[in-house]
Amino acid sequence: MAGMWLLLSLFVFGLAEAGKLLVIPSDGSHWLGMKPVVEELGRRGNQVVVVVPEASLSMGPSEQTTTLTYPVNYTKAELEANLADQLNTVVSIDISTDLARFQTFIISLDLLQTFILRTAEGLLFNKDLMKKLQEYNFDAILTDPFEPVGAIVGEYLSIPAIYMQVNLPCGVDTLASQCPVPASYVPQPLTHFTDHMNLWQRSVNLVRALLKPTACRRLYTVADEIASRVLQRKTSIVEIMSRAALWFMRSDFAFEFPRPLMPNMVMIGGMATKKPKPLSQELEEFVNGSGEHGFVVFTLGSLISQIPEAKAREFFEAFRQIPQKVKAFITHGGSHGIYEGISNGVPMVMIPLFGDQGDNVQRLVSRGVAETLRIYDLTSEKLLVALRKVINDKSYKEKITELSAIHRDRPIEPLDLAVFWTEFVMRHKGAAHLRPAAHELNWIQYHSLDVIAFLLLILVTVIFVSVRSCMFCFRKCFRKTQKRKRE
Amino acid sequence: MAGMWLLLSLFVFGLAEAGKLLVIPSDGSHWLGMKPVVEELGRRGNQVVVVVPEASLSMGPSEQTTTLTYPVNYTKAELEANLADQLNTVVSIDISTDLARFQTFIISLDLLQTFILRTAEGLLFNKDLMKKLQEYNFDAILTDPFEPVGAIVGEYLSIPAIYMQVNLPCGVDTLASQCPVPASYVPQPLTHFTDHMNLWQRSVNLVRALLKPTACRRLYTVADEIASRVLQRKTSIVEIMSRAALWFMRSDFAFEFPRPLMPNMVMIGGMATKKPKPLSQELEEFVNGSGEHGFVVFTLGSLISQIPEAKAREFFEAFRQIPQKVKAFITHGGSHGIYEGISNGVPMVMIPLFGDQGDNVQRLVSRGVAETLRIYDLTSEKLLVALRKVINDKSYKEKITELSAIHRDRPIEPLDLAVFWTEFVMRHKGAAHLRPAAHELNWIQYHSLDVIAFLLLILVTVIFVSVRSCMFCFRKCFRKTQKRKRE
């Protein structure tokens, strides 16, 4: 009897606790950041269904989850060739001026359209799959808004959506969450500015902030059309995302400049993406043999194989000339590498390639923990100068050690936080209590423009009435005086 | 040998981990909210020194801490009489109009000046005590900014400051932390507005938001002078508080309307102020004897003894007429009572007396979990109607149960969060990485007014040059035509 009671309560408890989660990730390094959360949610007994295309760069089955795939009209080889093309385009532009960076921003928006479209048709117009997803009766969706297809699916299924993201190019996260972004000290994406800007930079930044809605409209032109078609009403990606239950920000203030947040933003930056594995015997021997000089770790992320040969030669030329003094880290400034660098307290030489990497680099350079080089005009000499600087100048090591201590000192691990809040949304069918009333105001109301007009109207009326009253009194007195004079 | 090693490492570990914390609390219910954090910090091995005046309403020795007292020129009886006076002043005002509430706001600011001055002279000009505090060599100060004397001491000792607070009357917390407070949906203190305001309310709110710096100057007139005298330079309380390492907000979004936050704001609302004690035998019997009708809990906070007798008679008249149906809670809307009500899922009848209580009440009434009555025109009939409503209308109970579930479902307990972040500030000598660059901008720069002027200048120059060029060309063409005509 007691045993049955235990079983029954376990069953009830299980039903009450475990949820059904739909996951639609984004490709490349984006999936690396989401995978640990998804696997941990599965391990905790939730039913997690991950939907990925048949061809992708990095996405595939994960532990403790169900994976559903759908056919797409491209192959993995085509994806890689496409990315190499894009990399070559971006790498060949000199982005040392604000105008050039603005052009790169526009180019990036247009290039990203291809990402957005890539999976949209394969998933959204796959009737069998969409029907299957509907039958699952999910409690929530966890998706990467980098590819807005997940947002559209969430809206189609009418389930609460959690967006896990790094830096979104058009700033749709702050736009859709109604998060204040003062243009005077919060740099816009792809400006490469820090939080200390001069008058010119603040001007560029304000213009970029004002262009945000236009940029998002440009980025999501086709996505908006597809969303309207799937949902059978006129809508936009920004509108859909404004209904987000939560925003998981893959960021941390040991790295990101301090700026306002909304209550439904959860900072989960610096989550360990995978457990450290022991080194291979060959690497182990290499590291142990490095002696007093230490060693340098060099990586340019998942796209290293696409680097032009001439550039590669410059790297090897520089490496030949250093005695591998203290530990340093050469990186392209992708978000995973950055947090590994911070976490392990290693000074960095950063060679940003594209996307948010240029912004990331500025954040670390301004903290005095990294030096940056441009891939556009990289030479072995420049690389050597930068490497020697971060290795020999002790201040880099001191500052990164401090940053590492701050970053690692937290009340709760980012992974646990992400898992908790995902389950929270499943338990409470959303997070309505974190949704600001700002969403119910239009642009004019939000900025109190109608109030200012109203207050001005009152002021003008008061002045007008006062002046007329004064004039009336004045005329009366004046007439009397004239009359008296005549008398 | 091994034992000695263990002892030594414990000693080193203890030195590295434990910090020295100065605590300057504020009186009344404020101390209730800070005490558990202070005691827990002491229990964890930190050296915690609490500085309180010899005469106070509620402050006194706490467990695991050192208490230092200083003489003041008033007695506890005088404090109580003073408070009763103030209560009578505020309770006798009908605050049903926006203008009346604005007047109460101004009155409150002036009344609070007395609080600010009360301990300032006793503590700040007590040379022996100040010298003693300096010798302690504290790592940080935890203080309640309601009485800014703690802020001045922290600045005097040049140690990082943590402010633990509920709602500060002039909104100095958002002003000093540079937290955006959009006037269109974030109600200003003491307006009694919700986050859904009509045009008139938004106008009042915007005016109140614009008056914030003036209100703070008025509230801190004398405090600013004292601070300048103690620190021997021209300064202000707002300026001192702008250097806060952290703001502990005794608030939670199950209660507070969602609004922007700054990275150095930590939400710790709903912290259990004391462990529940078993009921006395008399109360236990009363509760058990209430049968199917349940019982009503009635409290008006720490100032109940000062309530006018006529009002008290109205309460007893109403209580005589109810059969104590379901559990309900009659409260004045103080922050501790509110969180106990939410936490235990009990619908409330709220009779706000003064301070932030009127605002608190609006937050719960707008969520459909409470009814409110004005103490100004309270009658037993009105009380009965309200009580019967929250007891018999099932929606109150349903909604408060939901709110309770949301409030209690959190990744980490508020007490643990407060303890963690206090120790964080002690470990890292502040929290500089959470400080926005906004603090280095003046008002014009922050609002990008210089940028707007600069951009307008460019625009005007471009228009001017274009028009002049056009006119020049036009004139040239025109002259040629005329010449030709003459020919």
XYZ file of N, CA and C in Angstrom, chain A residues 178 180 182-185 195-197 199-200 202-204 206-207 210 252-254 256-263 367 402-403 405-406 409-412 416-417 420-421 423-424 427-428 432-438 440-441 444-452 454-455 458, chain B residues 178 180 182-185 195-197 199-200 202-204 206-207 210 252-254 256-263 367 402-403 405-406 409-412 416-417 420-421 423-424 427-428 432-438 440-441 444-452 454-455 458:
396
model
N 11.284 46.097 -25.896
C 11.071 47.469 -25.409
C 12.121 47.851 -24.367
N 15.090 49.955 -23.037
C 15.726 51.238 -23.353
C 17.202 51.040 -23.688
N 19.946 53.737 -24.318
C 20.385 55.122 -24.490
C 21.551 55.208 -25.482
N 21.333 55.948 -26.583
C 22.334 56.015 -27.653
C 23.597 56.720 -27.196
N 23.550 57.359 -26.033
C 24.707 58.124 -25.577
C 25.809 57.254 -24.976
N 25.464 56.045 -24.521
C 26.532 55.196 -23.970
C 26.388 53.715 -24.288
N 31.659 51.973 -24.764
C 30.639 52.750 -24.052
C 31.115 54.173 -23.763
N 32.331 54.484 -24.193
C 32.822 55.857 -24.095
C 32.988 56.391 -25.511
N 32.052 57.232 -25.951
C 32.065 57.705 -27.330
C 32.257 59.216 -27.369
N 31.735 62.954 -29.559
C 30.529 63.539 -30.161
C 30.201 62.901 -31.506
N 31.243 62.704 -32.334
C 31.024 62.113 -33.654
C 30.473 60.687 -33.529
N 28.937 59.366 -30.987
C 27.568 59.370 -30.455
C 26.567 59.772 -31.531
N 27.000 60.620 -32.458
C 26.118 61.006 -33.566
C 25.846 59.806 -34.463
N 26.926 59.099 -34.830
C 26.763 57.905 -35.668
C 25.867 56.902 -34.934
N 23.577 57.433 -32.605
C 22.176 57.854 -32.538
C 21.472 57.600 -33.872
N 22.168 57.927 -34.956
C 21.576 57.688 -36.283
C 21.310 56.198 -36.458
N 18.322 55.179 -34.457
C 17.066 55.604 -35.076
C 16.734 54.747 -36.300
N 27.526 38.503 -20.436
C 27.853 38.679 -19.024
C 28.551 40.034 -18.883
N 28.344 40.714 -17.767
C 28.894 42.062 -17.636
C 30.397 42.075 -17.338
N 30.996 40.888 -17.204
C 32.452 40.858 -17.188
C 32.955 41.158 -18.599
N 30.289 42.315 -21.451
C 29.398 43.313 -22.059
C 29.444 44.611 -21.257
N 29.284 45.768 -21.950
C 29.208 47.045 -21.242
C 27.905 47.116 -20.461
N 27.945 47.635 -19.214
C 26.713 47.731 -18.420
C 25.675 48.597 -19.130
N 24.453 48.113 -19.194
C 23.370 48.839 -19.861
C 22.042 48.378 -19.286
N 20.948 49.124 -19.483
C 19.660 48.724 -18.912
C 19.215 47.353 -19.425
N 18.472 46.663 -18.585
C 17.914 45.361 -18.948
C 16.413 45.379 -18.675
N 15.691 44.449 -19.268
C 14.279 44.281 -18.920
C 14.148 43.077 -17.992
N 13.046 43.045 -17.198
C 12.897 41.942 -16.232
C 12.867 40.558 -16.892
N 39.052 47.016 -22.205
C 39.337 46.586 -20.830
C 40.820 46.308 -20.611
N 41.829 39.475 -13.136
C 40.775 40.158 -12.383
C 39.401 39.912 -13.032
N 39.352 40.061 -14.357
C 38.095 39.872 -15.095
C 37.606 38.435 -14.934
N 38.193 36.450 -12.410
C 37.688 36.261 -11.043
C 36.254 36.781 -10.923
N 36.000 37.935 -11.520
C 34.658 38.529 -11.480
C 33.662 37.657 -12.239
N 32.725 34.374 -10.469
C 32.139 34.514 -9.138
C 30.656 34.855 -9.284
N 29.795 33.853 -9.316
C 28.373 34.113 -9.543
C 27.515 33.268 -8.615
N 26.310 33.781 -8.282
C 25.474 33.086 -7.295
C 24.881 31.792 -7.832
N 24.780 31.677 -9.159
C 24.165 30.482 -9.733
C 24.740 30.296 -11.131
N 22.268 26.351 -14.978
C 21.159 26.117 -14.038
C 20.088 27.196 -14.168
N 20.549 28.429 -14.429
C 19.619 29.546 -14.576
C 18.747 29.348 -15.819
N 16.353 26.485 -15.125
C 15.286 26.901 -14.216
C 14.223 27.722 -14.942
N 14.670 28.733 -15.693
C 13.696 29.643 -16.305
C 12.915 28.983 -17.443
N 12.018 25.814 -17.412
C 10.997 25.029 -16.709
C 9.945 25.941 -16.082
N 10.374 27.132 -15.637
C 9.425 28.105 -15.083
C 8.362 28.449 -16.128
N 6.039 25.545 -16.556
C 5.155 25.395 -15.395
C 4.040 26.420 -15.385
N 4.391 27.689 -15.683
C 3.414 28.774 -15.513
C 2.823 29.245 -16.849
N 4.066 36.074 -17.860
C 3.297 37.304 -18.102
C 3.640 38.389 -17.093
N 4.041 37.973 -15.868
C 4.310 38.978 -14.837
C 5.584 39.778 -15.122
N 6.370 39.342 -16.111
C 7.597 40.073 -16.445
C 7.428 40.947 -17.682
N 6.192 40.979 -18.225
C 5.947 41.702 -19.471
C 5.557 43.154 -19.185
N 6.391 44.118 -19.617
C 6.086 45.519 -19.296
C 4.878 46.042 -20.078
N 4.175 46.983 -19.459
C 2.996 47.577 -20.091
C 3.375 48.388 -21.330
N 4.683 48.592 -21.523
C 5.162 49.346 -22.690
C 4.631 48.747 -23.987
N 1.829 47.780 -24.708
C 0.465 48.206 -25.074
C 0.423 49.667 -25.509
N 1.581 50.298 -25.608
C 1.631 51.702 -26.035
C 2.173 51.773 -27.457
N 4.273 56.898 -30.214
C 3.991 58.270 -29.740
C 3.717 58.265 -28.241
N 2.894 57.321 -27.793
C 2.580 57.231 -26.359
C 3.811 56.862 -25.549
N 4.581 55.862 -26.040
C 5.743 55.394 -25.297
C 6.696 56.547 -24.997
N 6.905 57.400 -26.005
C 7.842 58.514 -25.805
C 7.151 59.764 -25.251
N 5.911 59.622 -24.784
C 5.144 60.720 -24.168
C 4.969 61.914 -25.101
N 5.000 61.679 -26.410
C 4.873 62.804 -27.341
C 3.477 63.411 -27.277
N 2.450 62.554 -27.087
C 1.088 63.087 -26.965
C 0.944 63.893 -25.675
N 1.612 63.424 -24.629
C 1.569 64.140 -23.351
C 2.232 65.505 -23.491
N 3.383 65.525 -24.169
C 4.092 66.796 -24.364
C 3.216 67.755 -25.173
N -0.028 67.722 -25.334
C -1.136 68.078 -24.434
C -0.701 69.168 -23.448
N 0.481 68.978 -22.850
C 0.988 69.963 -21.881
C 1.291 71.299 -22.566
N -2.000 73.099 -23.153
C -2.448 73.752 -21.918
C -1.658 75.050 -21.711
N 20.994 56.014 -12.617
C 20.816 56.295 -14.047
C 19.925 55.247 -14.706
N 16.730 54.048 -16.551
C 15.649 54.669 -17.326
C 14.287 54.345 -16.704
N 10.729 55.114 -18.058
C 9.815 55.730 -19.030
C 8.522 56.185 -18.344
N 8.240 57.498 -18.431
C 7.091 58.068 -17.721
C 5.771 57.572 -18.294
N 5.831 56.913 -19.437
C 4.590 56.486 -20.085
C 3.994 55.229 -19.468
N 4.813 54.434 -18.775
C 4.235 53.227 -18.160
C 4.818 52.885 -16.783
N 0.493 50.690 -14.037
C 1.302 50.798 -15.255
C 0.430 51.030 -16.497
N -0.878 51.097 -16.305
C -1.782 51.458 -17.396
C -2.399 52.812 -17.059
N -1.912 53.880 -17.702
C -2.356 55.231 -17.368
C -3.049 55.871 -18.564
N -4.315 59.519 -20.606
C -3.528 60.686 -21.022
C -3.275 61.632 -19.855
N -4.310 61.860 -19.037
C -4.163 62.764 -17.898
C -3.140 62.236 -16.893
N -0.774 60.078 -17.436
C 0.579 60.101 -18.006
C 1.164 61.512 -17.961
N 0.267 62.517 -18.100
C 0.738 63.906 -18.010
C 1.229 64.208 -16.601
N 0.410 63.827 -15.603
C 0.804 64.036 -14.205
C 2.117 63.306 -13.933
N 4.485 62.380 -16.054
C 5.644 62.983 -16.716
C 6.123 64.211 -15.942
N 5.160 65.044 -15.505
C 5.523 66.231 -14.724
C 6.251 65.806 -13.455
N 9.736 64.712 -14.243
C 10.616 65.851 -14.523
C 10.987 66.592 -13.235
N 9.735 42.558 -5.991
C 9.658 41.350 -6.803
C 8.592 41.598 -7.865
N 8.775 41.047 -9.049
C 7.831 41.338 -10.116
C 6.506 40.592 -10.002
N 6.374 39.753 -8.972
C 5.044 39.221 -8.675
C 4.197 40.350 -8.087
N 5.711 44.135 -8.068
C 6.072 45.385 -8.752
C 5.736 45.284 -10.244
N 5.343 46.422 -10.859
C 5.109 46.430 -12.306
C 6.438 46.271 -13.031
N 6.464 45.452 -14.119
C 7.719 45.261 -14.858
C 8.237 46.590 -15.408
N 9.510 46.846 -15.209
C 10.138 48.088 -15.677
C 11.632 47.856 -15.848
N 12.332 48.742 -16.587
C 13.756 48.531 -16.804
C 14.542 48.508 -15.491
N 15.627 47.756 -15.501
C 16.527 47.666 -14.346
C 17.948 47.960 -14.809
N 18.816 48.286 -13.877
C 20.234 48.416 -14.195
C 20.957 47.154 -13.705
N 22.121 46.854 -14.319
C 22.832 45.632 -13.933
C 23.212 45.566 -12.453
N -4.111 43.852 -9.833
C -3.960 42.426 -10.145
C -5.186 41.612 -9.728
N -2.306 32.039 -7.803
C -1.432 32.072 -8.976
C -0.204 32.954 -8.703
N -0.464 34.146 -8.149
C 0.607 35.100 -7.845
C 1.586 34.501 -6.840
N 2.213 31.330 -6.412
C 3.014 30.291 -7.066
C 4.170 30.917 -7.834
N 3.893 32.020 -8.530
C 4.933 32.704 -9.310
C 5.994 33.287 -8.382
N 8.343 30.674 -6.798
C 9.101 29.842 -7.726
C 10.313 30.628 -8.225
N 11.447 30.492 -7.549
C 12.623 31.286 -7.921
C 13.882 30.438 -7.873
N 14.867 30.802 -8.722
C 16.068 29.967 -8.826
C 16.948 30.029 -7.576
N 16.808 31.115 -6.806
C 17.673 31.269 -5.636
C 16.927 32.150 -4.634
N 19.812 34.445 0.162
C 21.088 33.939 -0.354
C 21.685 34.897 -1.385
N 20.792 35.493 -2.196
C 21.231 36.431 -3.227
C 21.860 37.665 -2.584
N 25.185 36.640 -1.043
C 26.203 36.441 -2.082
C 26.759 37.770 -2.574
N 25.850 38.694 -2.941
C 26.309 39.938 -3.566
C 27.028 40.854 -2.582
N 28.939 39.727 -0.140
C 30.283 39.145 -0.063
C 31.070 39.395 -1.352
N 30.350 39.400 -2.482
C 30.998 39.700 -3.769
C 31.658 41.078 -3.709
N 34.684 40.934 -1.547
C 35.789 40.211 -2.197
C 36.469 41.058 -3.268
N 35.636 41.732 -4.101
C 36.204 42.422 -5.272
C 36.313 43.931 -5.074
N 32.635 47.383 -9.964
C 32.863 48.399 -11.006
C 32.379 47.934 -12.368
N 32.394 46.598 -12.590
C 32.002 46.094 -13.908
C 30.504 46.246 -14.168
N 29.740 46.611 -13.145
C 28.290 46.782 -13.318
C 27.913 48.261 -13.408
N 28.896 49.129 -13.414
C 28.645 50.564 -13.395
C 28.562 51.104 -14.827
N 27.385 51.622 -15.228
C 27.242 52.079 -16.613
C 28.028 53.368 -16.880
N 28.480 53.521 -18.118
C 29.237 54.713 -18.509
C 28.359 55.962 -18.461
N 27.059 55.780 -18.266
C 26.131 56.910 -18.188
C 26.565 57.899 -17.113
N 29.335 59.046 -16.503
C 30.357 60.005 -16.926
C 29.821 61.030 -17.914
N 28.507 60.985 -18.144
C 27.890 61.943 -19.072
C 27.095 62.966 -18.283
N 22.859 66.794 -20.680
C 22.731 67.103 -22.116
C 23.282 65.955 -22.949
N 24.453 65.443 -22.564
C 25.059 64.336 -23.299
C 24.223 63.068 -23.180
N 23.754 62.773 -21.942
C 23.003 61.542 -21.720
C 21.798 61.478 -22.644
N 21.102 62.629 -22.783
C 19.903 62.647 -23.621
C 20.223 62.973 -25.081
N 21.504 62.933 -25.441
C 21.957 63.169 -26.818
C 21.523 64.521 -27.362
N 21.319 65.526 -26.488
C 20.855 66.827 -26.963
C 21.951 67.527 -27.770
N 23.220 67.341 -27.350
C 24.315 67.947 -28.126
C 24.432 67.289 -29.497
N 24.183 65.980 -29.537
C 24.225 65.252 -30.803
C 23.116 65.735 -31.731
N 21.928 65.926 -31.166
C 20.804 66.398 -31.972
C 21.120 67.795 -32.521
N 24.083 69.035 -33.063
C 25.154 68.830 -34.045
C 24.579 68.338 -35.386
N 23.668 67.351 -35.299
C 23.071 66.809 -36.523
C 22.204 67.862 -37.212
N 24.447 70.267 -39.060
C 24.885 69.688 -40.339
C 23.760 69.812 -41.364
